[in-house]
Short mmCIF file of C-alpha atoms in Angstrom, two decimals:
data_model
loop_
_atom_site.label_atom_id
_atom_site.label_comp_id
_atom_site.label_asym_id
_atom_site.label_seq_id
_atom_site.Cartn_x
_atom_site.Cartn_y
_atom_site.Cartn_z
CA MET R 1 173.65 -37.93 19.58
CA ALA R 2 173.53 -39.44 23.06
CA VAL R 3 170.12 -37.83 23.67
CA ALA R 4 168.75 -39.38 20.47
CA ASN R 5 169.96 -42.83 21.42
CA PHE R 6 168.42 -42.51 24.86
CA SER R 7 165.10 -41.46 23.33
CA LEU R 8 165.09 -44.45 20.99
CA PHE R 9 165.85 -46.80 23.90
CA THR R 10 163.08 -45.24 25.95
CA LEU R 11 160.58 -45.63 23.09
CA HIS R 12 161.59 -49.27 22.50
CA PHE R 13 161.24 -50.11 26.19
CA SER R 14 157.85 -48.39 26.36
CA LEU R 15 156.54 -50.43 23.42
CA LYS R 16 157.73 -53.69 25.02
CA PHE R 17 156.08 -52.73 28.32
CA VAL R 18 152.80 -51.84 26.64
CA THR R 19 152.80 -55.14 24.75
CA LEU R 20 153.54 -57.15 27.96
CA HIS R 21 150.89 -55.20 29.87
CA SER R 22 148.32 -55.93 27.14
CA VAL R 23 149.10 -59.67 27.26
CA MET R 24 148.77 -59.75 31.06
CA ARG R 25 145.42 -57.96 30.91
CA LYS R 26 144.11 -60.49 28.39
CA LEU R 27 145.20 -63.40 30.61
CA ILE R 28 143.51 -61.79 33.62
CA LEU R 29 140.33 -61.21 31.60
CA LEU R 30 140.33 -64.84 30.35
CA SER R 31 140.79 -66.13 33.92
CA ALA R 32 137.93 -63.97 35.15
CA ALA R 33 135.66 -65.24 32.36
CA VAL R 34 136.51 -68.91 33.09
CA MET R 35 135.85 -68.51 36.81
CA THR R 36 132.63 -66.69 36.06
CA LEU R 37 131.36 -69.42 33.74
CA SER R 38 132.37 -72.25 36.15
CA ALA R 39 130.80 -70.69 39.23
CA SER R 40 127.63 -72.69 38.69
CA ALA R 41 129.57 -75.98 38.46
CA ALA R 42 131.47 -75.60 41.75
CA GLN R 43 128.54 -76.49 44.03
CA PRO R 44 129.38 -78.31 47.24
CA ASN R 45 125.69 -78.40 48.23
CA ASP R 46 122.52 -79.27 46.37
CA SER R 47 121.97 -75.54 45.45
CA LEU R 48 124.25 -72.40 45.17
CA ASP R 49 123.36 -68.67 44.90
CA ALA R 50 125.44 -67.44 41.93
CA ARG R 51 124.91 -63.78 42.81
CA TYR R 52 127.98 -63.83 45.05
CA TYR R 53 130.45 -64.87 42.37
CA ARG R 54 131.53 -61.25 41.67
CA LEU R 55 132.97 -60.97 45.18
CA PHE R 56 135.34 -63.94 44.61
CA ALA R 57 136.22 -63.47 40.97
CA PRO R 58 139.07 -61.11 39.97
CA VAL R 59 137.91 -57.51 40.71
CA THR R 60 136.10 -56.17 37.64
CA PHE R 61 134.44 -52.79 36.97
CA TYR R 62 130.76 -53.48 36.28
CA HIS R 63 128.58 -50.76 34.64
CA ASN R 64 125.46 -51.44 36.69
CA VAL R 65 127.28 -50.65 39.96
CA ALA R 66 128.03 -47.08 38.89
CA ASP R 67 124.62 -46.69 37.18
CA LYS R 68 122.80 -47.76 40.34
CA ALA R 69 124.85 -45.38 42.54
CA LEU R 70 124.71 -42.31 40.28
CA ALA R 71 121.17 -42.65 38.87
CA LEU R 72 118.55 -40.49 40.58
CA ASN R 73 115.87 -43.13 40.13
CA SER R 74 117.29 -46.58 39.37
CA ASP R 75 114.81 -49.30 38.49
CA ALA R 76 117.15 -52.05 39.78
CA ALA R 77 117.71 -50.55 43.23
CA GLY R 78 115.75 -52.05 46.08
CA LYS R 79 114.46 -55.09 44.22
CA ASP R 80 117.19 -57.54 45.29
CA ALA R 81 118.80 -57.04 48.71
CA VAL R 82 121.65 -59.48 47.96
CA ALA R 83 122.47 -57.80 44.65
CA ASP R 84 122.35 -54.36 46.35
CA GLU R 85 124.85 -55.48 49.02
CA VAL R 86 127.20 -56.99 46.41
CA ASP R 87 127.04 -53.75 44.35
CA ALA R 88 127.72 -51.61 47.44
CA THR R 89 130.75 -53.75 48.30
CA LEU R 90 132.14 -53.43 44.78
CA LEU R 91 131.51 -49.63 44.77
CA ASN R 92 133.50 -49.34 48.00
CA VAL R 93 136.42 -51.15 46.31
CA TYR R 94 136.18 -48.93 43.22
CA LEU R 95 136.38 -45.73 45.34
CA ASN R 96 138.97 -46.74 47.93
CA ARG R 97 141.17 -49.31 46.11
CA PRO R 98 140.95 -48.67 42.39
CA ASP R 99 144.37 -50.32 42.01
CA LEU R 100 142.73 -53.72 42.63
CA VAL R 101 140.47 -53.41 39.59
CA SER R 102 142.02 -55.62 36.90
CA ALA R 103 139.36 -55.54 34.16
CA THR R 104 136.13 -53.93 33.01
CA GLU R 105 132.79 -55.35 32.00
CA THR R 106 133.42 -54.20 28.43
CA GLU R 107 136.65 -56.19 28.27
CA LEU R 108 134.92 -59.28 29.67
CA ARG R 109 132.25 -59.05 26.98
CA GLU R 110 134.95 -58.83 24.33
CA THR R 111 136.62 -61.89 25.78
CA GLY R 112 133.49 -64.07 25.91
CA THR R 113 129.79 -64.21 26.53
CA ILE R 114 128.68 -63.69 30.10
CA ARG R 115 125.52 -65.57 31.12
CA ASP R 116 122.64 -63.32 32.10
CA ASP R 117 120.63 -65.97 33.97
CA VAL R 118 122.94 -66.38 36.95
CA ASP R 119 120.59 -64.42 39.18
CA GLN R 120 118.50 -67.59 39.64
CA PRO R 121 119.63 -70.29 42.09
CA ILE R 122 120.89 -73.45 40.38
CA GLU R 123 119.56 -76.72 41.75
CA ASN R 124 120.98 -80.18 41.08
CA GLN R 125 118.68 -82.71 39.51
CA VAL R 126 119.24 -85.84 41.65
CA VAL R 127 117.90 -89.16 40.36
CA LEU R 128 117.30 -91.79 43.05
CA VAL R 129 117.51 -95.49 42.17
CA ASP R 130 116.25 -98.51 44.07
CA ARG R 131 119.27 -100.71 43.50
CA VAL R 132 122.96 -100.05 43.34
CA GLU R 133 124.70 -102.03 40.66
CA ALA R 134 127.53 -104.28 41.83
CA PRO R 135 130.99 -102.89 41.17
CA VAL R 136 132.92 -104.31 38.26
CA ILE R 137 135.81 -106.42 39.48
CA ASP R 138 138.82 -106.70 37.25
CA LEU R 139 139.74 -110.35 36.83
CA PRO R 140 143.04 -111.63 35.53
CA GLU R 141 143.06 -112.59 31.90
CA ASP R 142 143.69 -116.25 32.68
CA ALA R 143 140.80 -116.55 35.16
CA PRO R 144 138.56 -119.55 34.31
CA ASP R 145 135.16 -118.68 32.94
CA SER R 146 133.56 -121.83 34.33
CA VAL R 147 133.59 -123.92 37.52
CA VAL R 148 134.56 -127.58 37.23
CA VAL R 149 133.03 -129.86 39.87
CA GLN R 150 134.83 -133.17 40.14
CA LYS R 151 132.99 -136.26 41.31
CA PRO R 152 134.57 -137.81 44.43
CA LYS R 153 136.70 -140.84 43.65
CA PHE R 154 135.37 -143.62 45.89
CA TRP R 155 136.95 -146.61 44.13
CA THR R 156 140.68 -147.29 43.85
CA TYR R 157 142.25 -150.07 41.83
CA LYS R 158 145.72 -151.58 41.89
CA GLY R 159 147.54 -154.81 41.26
CA ASP R 160 150.82 -156.57 40.65
CA GLY R 161 152.08 -159.73 39.06
CA PHE R 162 155.17 -161.72 38.28
CA LEU R 163 156.39 -164.57 36.09
CA GLN R 164 159.49 -166.31 37.39
CA PHE R 165 161.62 -169.28 36.55
CA MET R 166 163.79 -171.82 38.36
CA GLN R 167 166.27 -174.19 36.82
CA ASN R 168 168.60 -176.82 38.25
CA TYR R 169 171.00 -178.90 36.13
CA VAL R 170 172.98 -181.87 37.47
CA THR R 171 175.01 -184.36 35.39
CA ASP R 172 174.36 -188.06 35.83
CA ASN R 173 177.80 -188.58 37.39
CA TRP R 174 177.50 -185.79 39.94
CA TYR R 175 179.27 -187.06 43.02
CA LYS R 176 176.41 -186.23 45.38
CA GLY R 177 173.67 -187.42 43.08
CA GLY R 178 170.52 -185.40 42.34
CA GLU R 179 168.63 -184.66 39.17
CA SER R 180 167.97 -181.73 36.83
CA ASN R 181 164.60 -179.98 36.94
CA TYR R 182 162.87 -176.94 35.53
CA SER R 183 160.02 -174.97 37.05
CA MET R 184 157.99 -171.85 36.45
CA VAL R 185 155.57 -169.89 38.64
CA GLY R 186 153.25 -167.01 37.82
CA SER R 187 151.17 -164.84 40.12
CA ILE R 188 148.71 -161.97 39.83
CA VAL R 189 147.05 -159.93 42.60
CA LEU R 190 144.12 -157.58 41.87
CA GLU R 191 142.55 -155.14 44.34
CA ALA R 192 139.37 -153.04 44.14
CA ASN R 193 138.74 -150.96 47.25
CA TYR R 194 135.80 -148.68 48.04
CA ASP R 195 135.94 -145.79 50.53
CA ASN R 196 133.10 -143.24 50.75
CA LYS R 197 135.38 -140.80 52.69
CA ASN R 198 132.97 -140.92 55.62
CA LYS R 199 132.48 -144.16 57.53
CA TRP R 200 132.23 -147.10 55.15
CA LYS R 201 134.87 -149.04 53.29
CA TRP R 202 134.85 -152.24 51.26
CA ASP R 203 138.14 -153.94 50.38
CA ASN R 204 138.38 -156.73 47.80
CA LYS R 205 141.50 -158.71 46.93
CA LEU R 206 141.83 -161.54 44.42
CA GLU R 207 144.99 -163.67 44.34
CA ALA R 208 145.86 -166.24 41.72
CA LYS R 209 149.09 -168.25 41.68
CA LEU R 210 150.08 -171.22 39.54
CA GLY R 211 153.41 -172.96 39.00
CA PHE R 212 154.64 -176.10 37.22
CA LEU R 213 157.61 -178.40 37.72
CA ARG R 214 159.20 -180.72 35.21
CA SER R 215 161.46 -183.50 36.46
CA PRO R 216 163.10 -186.06 34.11
CA SER R 217 162.93 -188.76 36.79
CA ASP R 218 159.12 -188.64 36.92
CA SER R 219 157.99 -191.27 34.45
CA ILE R 220 154.27 -190.79 35.13
CA HIS R 221 153.76 -187.04 34.98
CA LYS R 222 155.32 -184.77 32.42
CA PHE R 223 154.42 -181.67 34.47
CA LYS R 224 153.25 -181.29 38.07
CA ALA R 225 151.85 -178.25 39.86
CA ASN R 226 154.22 -176.98 42.53
CA GLU R 227 152.23 -173.81 43.34
CA ASP R 228 148.44 -173.57 43.03
CA LEU R 229 146.09 -171.06 44.66
CA ILE R 230 142.88 -169.09 44.03
CA ARG R 231 141.88 -166.87 46.95
CA LEU R 232 139.34 -164.08 47.40
CA THR R 233 139.31 -161.81 50.45
CA SER R 234 136.48 -159.33 50.91
CA LYS R 235 135.95 -157.06 53.91
CA LEU R 236 133.07 -154.67 54.60
CA GLY R 237 133.89 -152.19 57.37
CA LEU R 238 132.19 -149.41 59.35
CA GLU R 239 134.55 -147.00 61.10
CA ALA R 240 134.42 -147.26 64.90
CA ALA R 241 137.46 -145.13 65.83
CA LYS R 242 140.67 -143.96 64.23
CA ASN R 243 142.05 -146.91 62.18
CA TRP R 244 139.47 -149.29 63.75
CA TYR R 245 136.49 -150.73 61.84
CA TYR R 246 133.60 -153.05 62.67
CA THR R 247 134.17 -155.63 59.94
CA LEU R 248 132.45 -158.52 58.23
CA GLN R 249 135.15 -160.59 56.46
CA PHE R 250 134.65 -163.24 53.80
CA LEU R 251 137.36 -165.66 52.63
CA ALA R 252 137.16 -168.19 49.81
CA TYR R 253 140.05 -170.24 48.43
CA THR R 254 140.75 -173.36 46.40
CA GLN R 255 143.13 -174.36 43.57
CA PHE R 256 143.24 -174.59 39.75
CA THR R 257 144.35 -178.14 39.04
CA ARG R 258 145.27 -181.50 40.54
CA GLY R 259 147.95 -181.91 43.16
CA LEU R 260 150.41 -184.70 42.33
CA LYS R 261 153.63 -186.29 43.51
CA ALA R 262 156.51 -187.68 41.46
CA ASN R 263 155.99 -191.24 40.19
CA ASP R 264 152.68 -191.48 42.07
CA PRO R 265 149.33 -191.76 40.26
CA VAL R 266 147.33 -190.72 43.34
CA VAL R 267 145.58 -187.32 43.22
CA TYR R 268 146.12 -185.50 46.52
CA SER R 269 144.04 -182.39 45.83
CA ASP R 270 142.00 -180.85 43.04
CA PHE R 271 139.77 -177.93 42.11
CA CYS R 272 137.17 -177.59 44.90
CA SER R 273 138.89 -180.39 46.77
CA PRO R 274 139.05 -178.69 49.11
CA LEU R 275 137.07 -175.43 48.83
CA ASN R 276 137.17 -173.32 52.00
CA LEU R 277 134.62 -170.62 52.77
CA ASN R 278 135.02 -168.52 55.88
CA LEU R 279 132.82 -165.73 57.30
CA GLY R 280 133.95 -163.75 60.33
CA LEU R 281 132.49 -160.85 62.33
CA GLY R 282 134.82 -158.67 64.37
CA MET R 283 137.19 -155.71 64.26
CA ASP R 284 139.71 -154.66 61.64
CA TYR R 285 142.75 -152.48 62.39
CA LYS R 286 144.45 -150.47 59.66
CA VAL R 287 148.24 -150.51 60.05
CA ASN R 288 150.29 -147.50 58.94
CA LYS R 289 153.63 -147.35 60.74
CA LEU R 290 157.30 -146.54 60.16
CA LYS R 291 156.52 -143.48 58.02
CA GLU R 292 154.12 -145.52 55.83
CA ARG R 293 156.73 -148.21 55.17
CA LEU R 294 154.73 -150.80 57.16
CA THR R 295 151.13 -150.99 55.93
CA GLY R 296 148.29 -153.48 55.94
CA THR R 297 145.41 -154.74 58.10
CA ILE R 298 144.89 -156.99 61.14
CA ASN R 299 141.48 -158.61 61.54
CA ILE R 300 140.14 -160.18 64.75
CA SER R 301 136.89 -162.13 64.40
CA PRO R 302 135.63 -163.69 67.66
CA LEU R 303 132.64 -165.05 65.73
CA ALA R 304 133.56 -167.07 62.65
CA ILE R 305 132.06 -169.80 60.51
CA ASN R 306 134.29 -172.13 58.46
CA TYR R 307 132.77 -174.25 55.74
CA ARG R 308 134.94 -176.83 53.95
CA TYR R 309 133.77 -178.69 50.87
CA VAL R 310 135.59 -181.58 49.18
CA ASP R 311 134.29 -182.68 45.80
CA ARG R 312 136.30 -185.94 45.67
CA LEU R 313 134.91 -188.28 48.33
CA GLU R 314 138.15 -190.23 48.60
CA LEU R 315 139.99 -187.05 49.65
CA GLY R 316 137.57 -186.16 52.47
CA PRO R 317 139.47 -187.82 55.35
CA SER R 318 142.72 -186.08 54.27
CA PHE R 319 141.05 -182.73 55.01
CA GLY R 320 139.33 -183.61 58.28
CA LEU R 321 136.00 -184.83 56.91
CA GLU R 322 134.27 -188.00 57.95
CA PRO R 323 134.39 -190.77 55.33
CA GLY R 324 131.61 -190.52 52.77
CA LYS R 325 130.89 -186.81 53.44
CA HIS R 326 131.59 -183.84 51.19
CA SER R 327 131.49 -181.00 53.71
CA LEU R 328 132.43 -179.87 57.18
CA LEU R 329 130.97 -176.91 59.08
CA ASP R 330 132.76 -175.40 62.08
CA PHE R 331 132.04 -172.46 64.37
CA GLY R 332 134.88 -170.71 66.10
CA SER R 333 137.18 -167.69 66.04
CA GLN R 334 139.84 -166.47 63.65
CA LEU R 335 142.74 -164.03 63.30
CA THR R 336 143.98 -162.67 59.95
CA ALA R 337 146.90 -160.32 59.28
CA ASP R 338 148.00 -159.05 55.87
CA LEU R 339 151.07 -156.76 56.03
CA GLU R 340 153.73 -155.30 53.74
CA TRP R 341 157.02 -153.89 55.01
CA LYS R 342 159.31 -151.96 52.66
CA MET R 343 162.62 -152.51 54.40
CA ASN R 344 164.43 -150.31 51.89
CA GLU R 345 164.16 -149.29 48.25
CA ASN R 346 165.02 -152.79 47.01
CA VAL R 347 163.78 -155.26 49.66
CA THR R 348 160.11 -155.83 50.56
CA TRP R 349 158.59 -158.35 52.95
CA LYS R 350 154.99 -159.42 52.35
CA THR R 351 153.37 -161.62 54.97
CA ARG R 352 149.95 -163.17 55.55
CA PHE R 353 149.00 -164.82 58.83
CA TYR R 354 145.80 -166.81 59.22
CA ALA R 355 144.59 -168.77 62.25
CA PHE R 356 141.24 -170.45 62.89
CA THR R 357 140.07 -172.56 65.78
CA SER R 358 136.78 -174.33 66.36
CA TYR R 359 138.02 -175.14 69.88
CA LYS R 360 138.20 -178.75 68.64
CA ARG R 361 140.68 -178.32 65.83
CA PHE R 362 143.27 -175.64 64.99
CA GLU R 363 144.51 -174.41 61.61
CA LEU R 364 147.38 -171.95 61.05
CA GLU R 365 149.01 -170.59 57.88
CA TRP R 366 151.91 -168.13 57.66
CA GLU R 367 152.97 -167.07 54.15
CA ASN R 368 156.15 -164.99 53.75
CA THR R 369 157.49 -163.53 50.51
CA PHE R 370 160.79 -161.64 50.46
CA GLU R 371 161.16 -159.64 47.27
CA LEU R 372 164.51 -158.33 46.05
CA ARG R 373 164.08 -155.81 43.25
CA VAL R 374 167.01 -156.04 40.85
CA SER R 375 165.61 -153.47 38.39
CA LYS R 376 162.27 -151.97 37.49
CA TYR R 377 161.01 -155.20 35.92
CA ILE R 378 163.34 -157.87 37.36
CA THR R 379 162.87 -159.31 40.86
CA ALA R 380 164.06 -162.28 42.87
CA ASN R 381 161.69 -163.93 45.37
CA LEU R 382 162.13 -166.14 48.40
CA PHE R 383 158.90 -167.82 49.54
CA LEU R 384 158.55 -169.47 52.99
CA PHE R 385 155.28 -171.10 54.06
CA PRO R 386 154.91 -173.01 57.34
CA ARG R 387 151.45 -174.49 58.01
CA PHE R 388 149.75 -176.35 60.88
CA ASP R 389 146.48 -178.34 60.65
CA ASP R 390 145.59 -180.92 63.28
CA SER R 391 142.59 -182.09 61.23
CA SER R 392 144.88 -183.57 58.57
CA VAL R 393 146.61 -186.97 58.66
CA ARG R 394 149.49 -186.90 61.13
CA ASP R 395 152.96 -187.43 59.64
CA ASP R 396 155.48 -189.60 61.47
CA ASP R 397 158.32 -187.10 61.05
CA HIS R 398 156.65 -183.67 61.07
CA GLY R 399 153.41 -184.35 62.93
CA TYR R 400 150.76 -181.82 61.89
CA TRP R 401 153.33 -179.30 60.66
CA GLN R 402 153.89 -178.74 56.95
CA PHE R 403 156.49 -176.57 55.24
CA LYS R 404 157.01 -175.18 51.73
CA GLU R 405 159.84 -173.10 50.30
CA TYR R 406 161.11 -171.95 46.91
CA SER R 407 163.22 -169.19 45.39
CA SER R 408 162.91 -167.75 41.89
CA ILE R 409 163.89 -164.87 39.63
CA GLY R 410 162.01 -163.29 36.75
CA PHE R 411 159.76 -160.48 35.60
CA ALA R 412 157.51 -158.38 37.85
CA TYR R 413 155.09 -155.52 37.17
CA LYS R 414 152.91 -153.25 39.31
CA PHE R 415 149.93 -151.17 38.21
#
């Protein structure tokens, strides 16, 4: 019984071994066929002699090797020296190391077709081109498909304005006297500046200011102008150095309406009475200090022409003209400064200084506006304006000095 069991075990093991051995042989044959068929593709050079592939493929028993060695008169012998050497090498392996032979030619043919034309060298067909196409660059999906060219912005525009009110009420029996009055003043400043980002600049500034006062004690005038100005400043500059420009400056200023005094029918000034035109040639310095909190310009014109025109003949002597003449022409020098200092977020000081001398007469104006910003649209202003003009009629108390001051509160807007 034990012998029978052992025999059955031996038979079962032998069948398993035969099956495994058959599978391994088929895998080896398939590998040999694949390497044989791909020999022509693995070409590191432009051409490859495929007759050597049998030396590097898994060792296989080929029929022609034995036929050539055993035949008395083989037609294939001696025709191809390379093939003869390969066959001799394989025959030596068959005789001395038959254990290395893993397949036969018959088994290879059963596995797949073997090409018969591998005895001819295979040459690559190389196509030369004149131009190499540019590589394709992967762009991000959000890359723009067009180029936008923006025109340089040479002109800049800005402006500001305000409308403010003043009111004073006093009863008739107020122990110190006085009278009630109401006043209003409005102002607008417009700027259009050109800069070609190279050497030239052209700055233009238009200022207009008009205010009215109503006083119950004035029996002649219902309203009087207490602030009246139209002024144009234009400067054409060519850059000479950093922040310095050769400049031609033009100034023109007059007023809107008549200048009056309380209970006095006399007209003291009017539109184009006077009209001042000034042209100066010199240097202009661009101020930018205190971390851009102090900005503006200072102009020095050693050569200047001042033309003054008075339309009302009777007002000529009050403005330095000879009686009966409408105009006055002076040559001299001038200095102009226009600055703005932001002291803090709420307080700003704007000042304009102007001085002209013909070396016979001297005129000076110094305008100062202190602006307190209460909110985005509400401001309070304090205006101080001393002036000197020795061509005017001398006053017994103040001489040639004149002074103007007012304070107001109201609406303001910048754009």
